[in-house]
Amino acid sequence: MLIQRSMRVLACGALLAAGASMQPAYAEGTFEIPAGAHFNPDKLAKIDAFFENEIKQAKIPGAAVLIRQHGKPVYTRYFGVRDVVTGKPMTPDTIFRIFSMTKPITSVAAMMLIDEGKLKLHDPVSKYIPSFADMKVGVEKEGAGSAKELALVPLKRPITVLDLMRQTSGITYGFYGDSLVRKAYSKADLFAGDPTNAEFAERIAKLPLQEQPGTLWDYGHSTDILGRVIEVVSGKSLYQFEKERLLDPLGMVDTAFYVRDSAKHKMVAAPMPKDSDFHVGYIGDAITPHRREAGTGGMVSTPADFSRFVAMILNRGTLDGKQYLSPKAFKDMTTDHVGPNSGVERDWAYFPGDGFGFGLGFGVRTDPGDAKPPPPGDLGELKWDGAGGSYFVVDPKQEMTFLLMEMTPTERQRIQRTLKKLVYEALEN
Amino acid sequence: MKRWRTDGSIGRRGLIALLAISLSILASERGAVARAAPKPRATWSQAKLDRVGAYIENEVQSARIPGAVILIQQHGKPVYFKTFGVRDIIERHPTTPDTIFRLYSMSKPITSVAVMMLVEDGKLRLSDPVAKYIPAFATTRVGVDGTEGNGQPTLRLEPPDRRIAIRDLLRHTSGITYGFYGADLARQRYSELDLVVEDWNNAEFANRVAKLPLAEQPGTLWDYGHSTDVLGRIVEVVSGQPLYQFEKKRLLDPLGMRDTSFYVTDKAKWPRIAQPMPDDRLIAPFVPITDPTRVRRWESGGGGMVGTVGDYARFCQMMLNRGVFGGRRYLRAETVAAMVADHVGPGSGIARDYYYFPGDGFGFGYGFAVRTKLLANRAGPLGEYRWDGVGGTFFWIDPKDDMFVVFMAQTPNERGRIQSDLRELIYGALVR
């Protein structure tokens, strides 16, 4: 029924693309390359060519790509400009809205409280936000005429912190899908009046759940609620807690929910002027001060900052001698929690994608997937991305990470996929 | 249709033999139409045609697409016709000539032809106001972005300067838009259509569109949108039949387009439906590719059809033959000429913006983009006409060289690059 949204950007991309420059490059074995692979610099140069062409064709203003292996930078490029209007160059300290790449940060913050014993994965969310005790699940049934109606049924079990972290709470988003519950989300004006995290959680608590907790991986506002739980448990605002415990110690100085320092406003990356609808249900920006600190998608960050976070994840929760996550917490976060015996189903909107399970805040590569040959990468890969196109991959097997930062809602999927392919095609034994 | 693999298990000669059978009806069309003037005889470089196949084969081998099919047909005969890979990477059925693909916006030319048949019947005029057939459009307003005193964006509603005409729907100048691109407020209102739960039929859908503000005044901007869906409803009102029934009787069945429809209702055909790569199934942020086995009441003339390469080839050959196929006339030659003439060019008063999807060098007719300007760096002669679909299919018809090309794959991600590369490769193989 969503066909009508379908005819997106048809011919123009096709006609603007470069000529027949693709050389046959048979990708053999970009899945599970034996450990110890190293990068062929000549093949990495194809990434240059790819992004330079994207910019030349005016698909994107610019992008940052950082590949690291064995703790050292292998490939660091700042392509194009951060804003086509100002023409200012892309730099390590260019500030991007990272959208859903906020979720892994919020999830790590929650795990730090779990490490301290202040929060448990199996705690009901209602222990911290009492109104969640009364939530109901919205079930569609036939109403009068051809219209469907929502019947509200009680929870079979309470929503837990684990459900929030692995996206199985039944809380959804209102900006995709066609169910009555998602429609109710869309109509609820959730963002009106710049709510605090506490107020936002109350608004969610009033909406029906899309399905029973623990039954479906359903991308939604769960991580926003997790952010509120962190506030309740820590007694601090989400940002203050993250700043003190994670962002400042890691040196993520420009990572926040908006850019406070007006001198840095000029560092903000802008999408192409006509490619500025991020399809996330609200219109935001990086610089307007606001109260809501959205743990699900509200942060801004820089290539320099986020590469610190990525390095900490590759290092299993420690960086520069400081431990952020215990080994157990790290293992919990990077283990698939929605696999075959979890009782959690996957539908068309299973965004972790082919070959991936989901840990606590990250997609986790668990199997080759359905595609043949399998998509590139290694088992154990951790990853996530954001609606603006930012994207990171942590490959423990190759001791390798890569980070992409860009602002393009329409081109992101293609660019992310191509970058990953080029990265793995450049790995040789 | 017999299945075969094209991975070398049968040679080119065997392949061509099969093609000759499957497309023999197309071949018989040659000569049915008197040519306007002798054309320079172009020949094909077999070595360069092989590069077309190598390119697609590489796309399959490197797992960018599960499979594809391409037909290059000239002078009524297949010059190059080949299937690649599988139609579904999970089931691993090979791609076959009868593999069914989601056509998406390649539905628009079919709907447009249906409309022009009714125009020829005298039941509809291009200048008729849309409101004559769908009264709800009599009160449609134009949305103008403004700001309140507090800086909040507002949408002001103004009356249209003139009524939307059938012609506007055909050439995308009605002011009706889509909700999935652009940031202005009227376009955002269209995204409401994307959150519908009710199983609307074409009448209900058109009435919903009529209630939304137009993105601009009619006749002022080429603006891609639900115009062709509204045309589908007009076909129903004028013909007294559901859109599919009218198209089936007048166009699809006579042309032999047996697998072209809005839904695949015959379960036996379900295994023939091509599926994109598992990681390439969104056609827009958070919008999944459609499931044609899930039957809805809506028959989207703008994007709802599925079909096969053979079916669409018949449609293209009919157009290339200026309205005739298999001895039957579907459209008058002058109707076809009008459909593939530019109606949005200089002097038309129609502006083009960032979202002018026909692209540089192209004008727009009734349902087709039409080449109006030669470009130094991009292949394609004046007068070629074309369109494509977000699912990964495209076609173009080149009257100058008396040829057309149909390519079908299911890949929202890779389609732009593939279309552009294949155009260059194919024209590179044509030795003038």
mmCIF file with all atom_site columns, C-alpha atoms in Angstrom, chain A residues 170-230:
data_model
loop_
_atom_site.group_PDB
_atom_site.id
_atom_site.type_symbol
_atom_site.label_atom_id
_atom_site.label_alt_id
_atom_site.label_comp_id
_atom_site.label_asym_id
_atom_site.label_entity_id
_atom_site.label_seq_id
_atom_site.pdbx_PDB_ins_code
_atom_site.Cartn_x
_atom_site.Cartn_y
_atom_site.Cartn_z
_atom_site.occupancy
_atom_site.B_iso_or_equiv
_atom_site.pdbx_formal_charge
_atom_site.auth_seq_id
_atom_site.auth_comp_id
_atom_site.auth_asym_id
_atom_site.auth_atom_id
_atom_site.pdbx_PDB_model_num
ATOM 1  C CA . GLY A 1 170 ? 6.569  -2.924  21.438 1.00 0.00 ? 170 GLY A CA 1
ATOM 2  C CA . ILE A 1 171 ? 7.261  0.814   21.363 1.00 0.00 ? 171 ILE A CA 1
ATOM 3  C CA . THR A 1 172 ? 7.534  1.883   17.732 1.00 0.00 ? 172 THR A CA 1
ATOM 4  C CA . TYR A 1 173 ? 8.036  4.977   15.607 1.00 0.00 ? 173 TYR A CA 1
ATOM 5  C CA . GLY A 1 174 ? 5.275  6.878   13.836 1.00 0.00 ? 174 GLY A CA 1
ATOM 6  C CA . PHE A 1 175 ? 7.174  7.659   10.661 1.00 0.00 ? 175 PHE A CA 1
ATOM 7  C CA . TYR A 1 176 ? 7.130  4.322   8.883  1.00 0.00 ? 176 TYR A CA 1
ATOM 8  C CA . GLY A 1 177 ? 4.694  1.499   8.419  1.00 0.00 ? 177 GLY A CA 1
ATOM 9  C CA . ASP A 1 178 ? 0.946  1.526   8.054  1.00 0.00 ? 178 ASP A CA 1
ATOM 10 C CA . SER A 1 179 ? -0.537 0.095   11.231 1.00 0.00 ? 179 SER A CA 1
ATOM 11 C CA . LEU A 1 180 ? -3.145 1.866   13.341 1.00 0.00 ? 180 LEU A CA 1
ATOM 12 C CA . VAL A 1 181 ? -0.689 2.031   16.260 1.00 0.00 ? 181 VAL A CA 1
ATOM 13 C CA . ARG A 1 182 ? 1.943  3.701   14.112 1.00 0.00 ? 182 ARG A CA 1
ATOM 14 C CA . LYS A 1 183 ? -0.743 6.043   12.879 1.00 0.00 ? 183 LYS A CA 1
ATOM 15 C CA . ALA A 1 184 ? -1.598 6.872   16.478 1.00 0.00 ? 184 ALA A CA 1
ATOM 16 C CA . TYR A 1 185 ? 2.095  7.647   17.088 1.00 0.00 ? 185 TYR A CA 1
ATOM 17 C CA . SER A 1 186 ? 2.119  9.860   14.032 1.00 0.00 ? 186 SER A CA 1
ATOM 18 C CA . LYS A 1 187 ? -0.982 11.749  15.158 1.00 0.00 ? 187 LYS A CA 1
ATOM 19 C CA . ALA A 1 188 ? 0.072  12.095  18.785 1.00 0.00 ? 188 ALA A CA 1
ATOM 20 C CA . ASP A 1 189 ? 2.159  15.211  18.212 1.00 0.00 ? 189 ASP A CA 1
ATOM 21 C CA . LEU A 1 190 ? 4.843  13.636  20.379 1.00 0.00 ? 190 LEU A CA 1
ATOM 22 C CA . PHE A 1 191 ? 7.375  16.386  19.802 1.00 0.00 ? 191 PHE A CA 1
ATOM 23 C CA . ALA A 1 192 ? 5.115  19.399  20.283 1.00 0.00 ? 192 ALA A CA 1
ATOM 24 C CA . GLY A 1 193 ? 6.252  22.020  22.769 1.00 0.00 ? 193 GLY A CA 1
ATOM 25 C CA . ASP A 1 194 ? 9.781  20.611  23.206 1.00 0.00 ? 194 ASP A CA 1
ATOM 26 C CA . PRO A 1 195 ? 9.068  18.105  25.976 1.00 0.00 ? 195 PRO A CA 1
ATOM 27 C CA . THR A 1 196 ? 11.659 17.063  28.528 1.00 0.00 ? 196 THR A CA 1
ATOM 28 C CA . ASN A 1 197 ? 12.653 13.415  28.487 1.00 0.00 ? 197 ASN A CA 1
ATOM 29 C CA . ALA A 1 198 ? 10.309 12.866  31.432 1.00 0.00 ? 198 ALA A CA 1
ATOM 30 C CA . GLU A 1 199 ? 7.375  14.436  29.602 1.00 0.00 ? 199 GLU A CA 1
ATOM 31 C CA . PHE A 1 200 ? 8.201  12.582  26.418 1.00 0.00 ? 200 PHE A CA 1
ATOM 32 C CA . ALA A 1 201 ? 8.187  9.249   28.264 1.00 0.00 ? 201 ALA A CA 1
ATOM 33 C CA . GLU A 1 202 ? 4.733  10.067  29.654 1.00 0.00 ? 202 GLU A CA 1
ATOM 34 C CA . ARG A 1 203 ? 3.462  10.761  26.128 1.00 0.00 ? 203 ARG A CA 1
ATOM 35 C CA . ILE A 1 204 ? 4.763  7.394   24.942 1.00 0.00 ? 204 ILE A CA 1
ATOM 36 C CA . ALA A 1 205 ? 3.209  5.672   27.961 1.00 0.00 ? 205 ALA A CA 1
ATOM 37 C CA . LYS A 1 206 ? -0.210 6.914   26.829 1.00 0.00 ? 206 LYS A CA 1
ATOM 38 C CA . LEU A 1 207 ? 0.095  5.299   23.383 1.00 0.00 ? 207 LEU A CA 1
ATOM 39 C CA . PRO A 1 208 ? -0.671 1.667   22.656 1.00 0.00 ? 208 PRO A CA 1
ATOM 40 C CA . LEU A 1 209 ? 2.211  -0.711  22.004 1.00 0.00 ? 209 LEU A CA 1
ATOM 41 C CA . GLN A 1 210 ? 2.555  -2.055  18.483 1.00 0.00 ? 210 GLN A CA 1
ATOM 42 C CA . GLU A 1 211 ? 2.901  -5.615  19.774 1.00 0.00 ? 211 GLU A CA 1
ATOM 43 C CA . GLN A 1 212 ? 3.474  -7.574  22.995 1.00 0.00 ? 212 GLN A CA 1
ATOM 44 C CA . PRO A 1 213 ? 6.913  -7.012  24.562 1.00 0.00 ? 213 PRO A CA 1
ATOM 45 C CA . GLY A 1 214 ? 9.552  -9.494  23.480 1.00 0.00 ? 214 GLY A CA 1
ATOM 46 C CA . THR A 1 215 ? 7.776  -10.650 20.339 1.00 0.00 ? 215 THR A CA 1
ATOM 47 C CA . LEU A 1 216 ? 9.160  -8.504  17.486 1.00 0.00 ? 216 LEU A CA 1
ATOM 48 C CA . TRP A 1 217 ? 12.230 -6.417  16.748 1.00 0.00 ? 217 TRP A CA 1
ATOM 49 C CA . ASP A 1 218 ? 10.494 -3.094  16.250 1.00 0.00 ? 218 ASP A CA 1
ATOM 50 C CA . TYR A 1 219 ? 12.535 0.043   15.722 1.00 0.00 ? 219 TYR A CA 1
ATOM 51 C CA . GLY A 1 220 ? 11.146 2.855   17.790 1.00 0.00 ? 220 GLY A CA 1
ATOM 52 C CA . HIS A 1 221 ? 11.381 5.265   20.677 1.00 0.00 ? 221 HIS A CA 1
ATOM 53 C CA . SER A 1 222 ? 12.636 2.556   23.061 1.00 0.00 ? 222 SER A CA 1
ATOM 54 C CA . THR A 1 223 ? 16.034 4.209   23.378 1.00 0.00 ? 223 THR A CA 1
ATOM 55 C CA . ASP A 1 224 ? 14.363 7.526   24.260 1.00 0.00 ? 224 ASP A CA 1
ATOM 56 C CA . ILE A 1 225 ? 12.721 5.744   27.173 1.00 0.00 ? 225 ILE A CA 1
ATOM 57 C CA . LEU A 1 226 ? 16.081 4.203   28.044 1.00 0.00 ? 226 LEU A CA 1
ATOM 58 C CA . GLY A 1 227 ? 17.454 7.762   28.162 1.00 0.00 ? 227 GLY A CA 1
ATOM 59 C CA . ARG A 1 228 ? 14.762 8.699   30.660 1.00 0.00 ? 228 ARG A CA 1
ATOM 60 C CA . VAL A 1 229 ? 15.529 5.599   32.745 1.00 0.00 ? 229 VAL A CA 1
ATOM 61 C CA . ILE A 1 230 ? 19.180 6.731   32.883 1.00 0.00 ? 230 ILE A CA 1
#
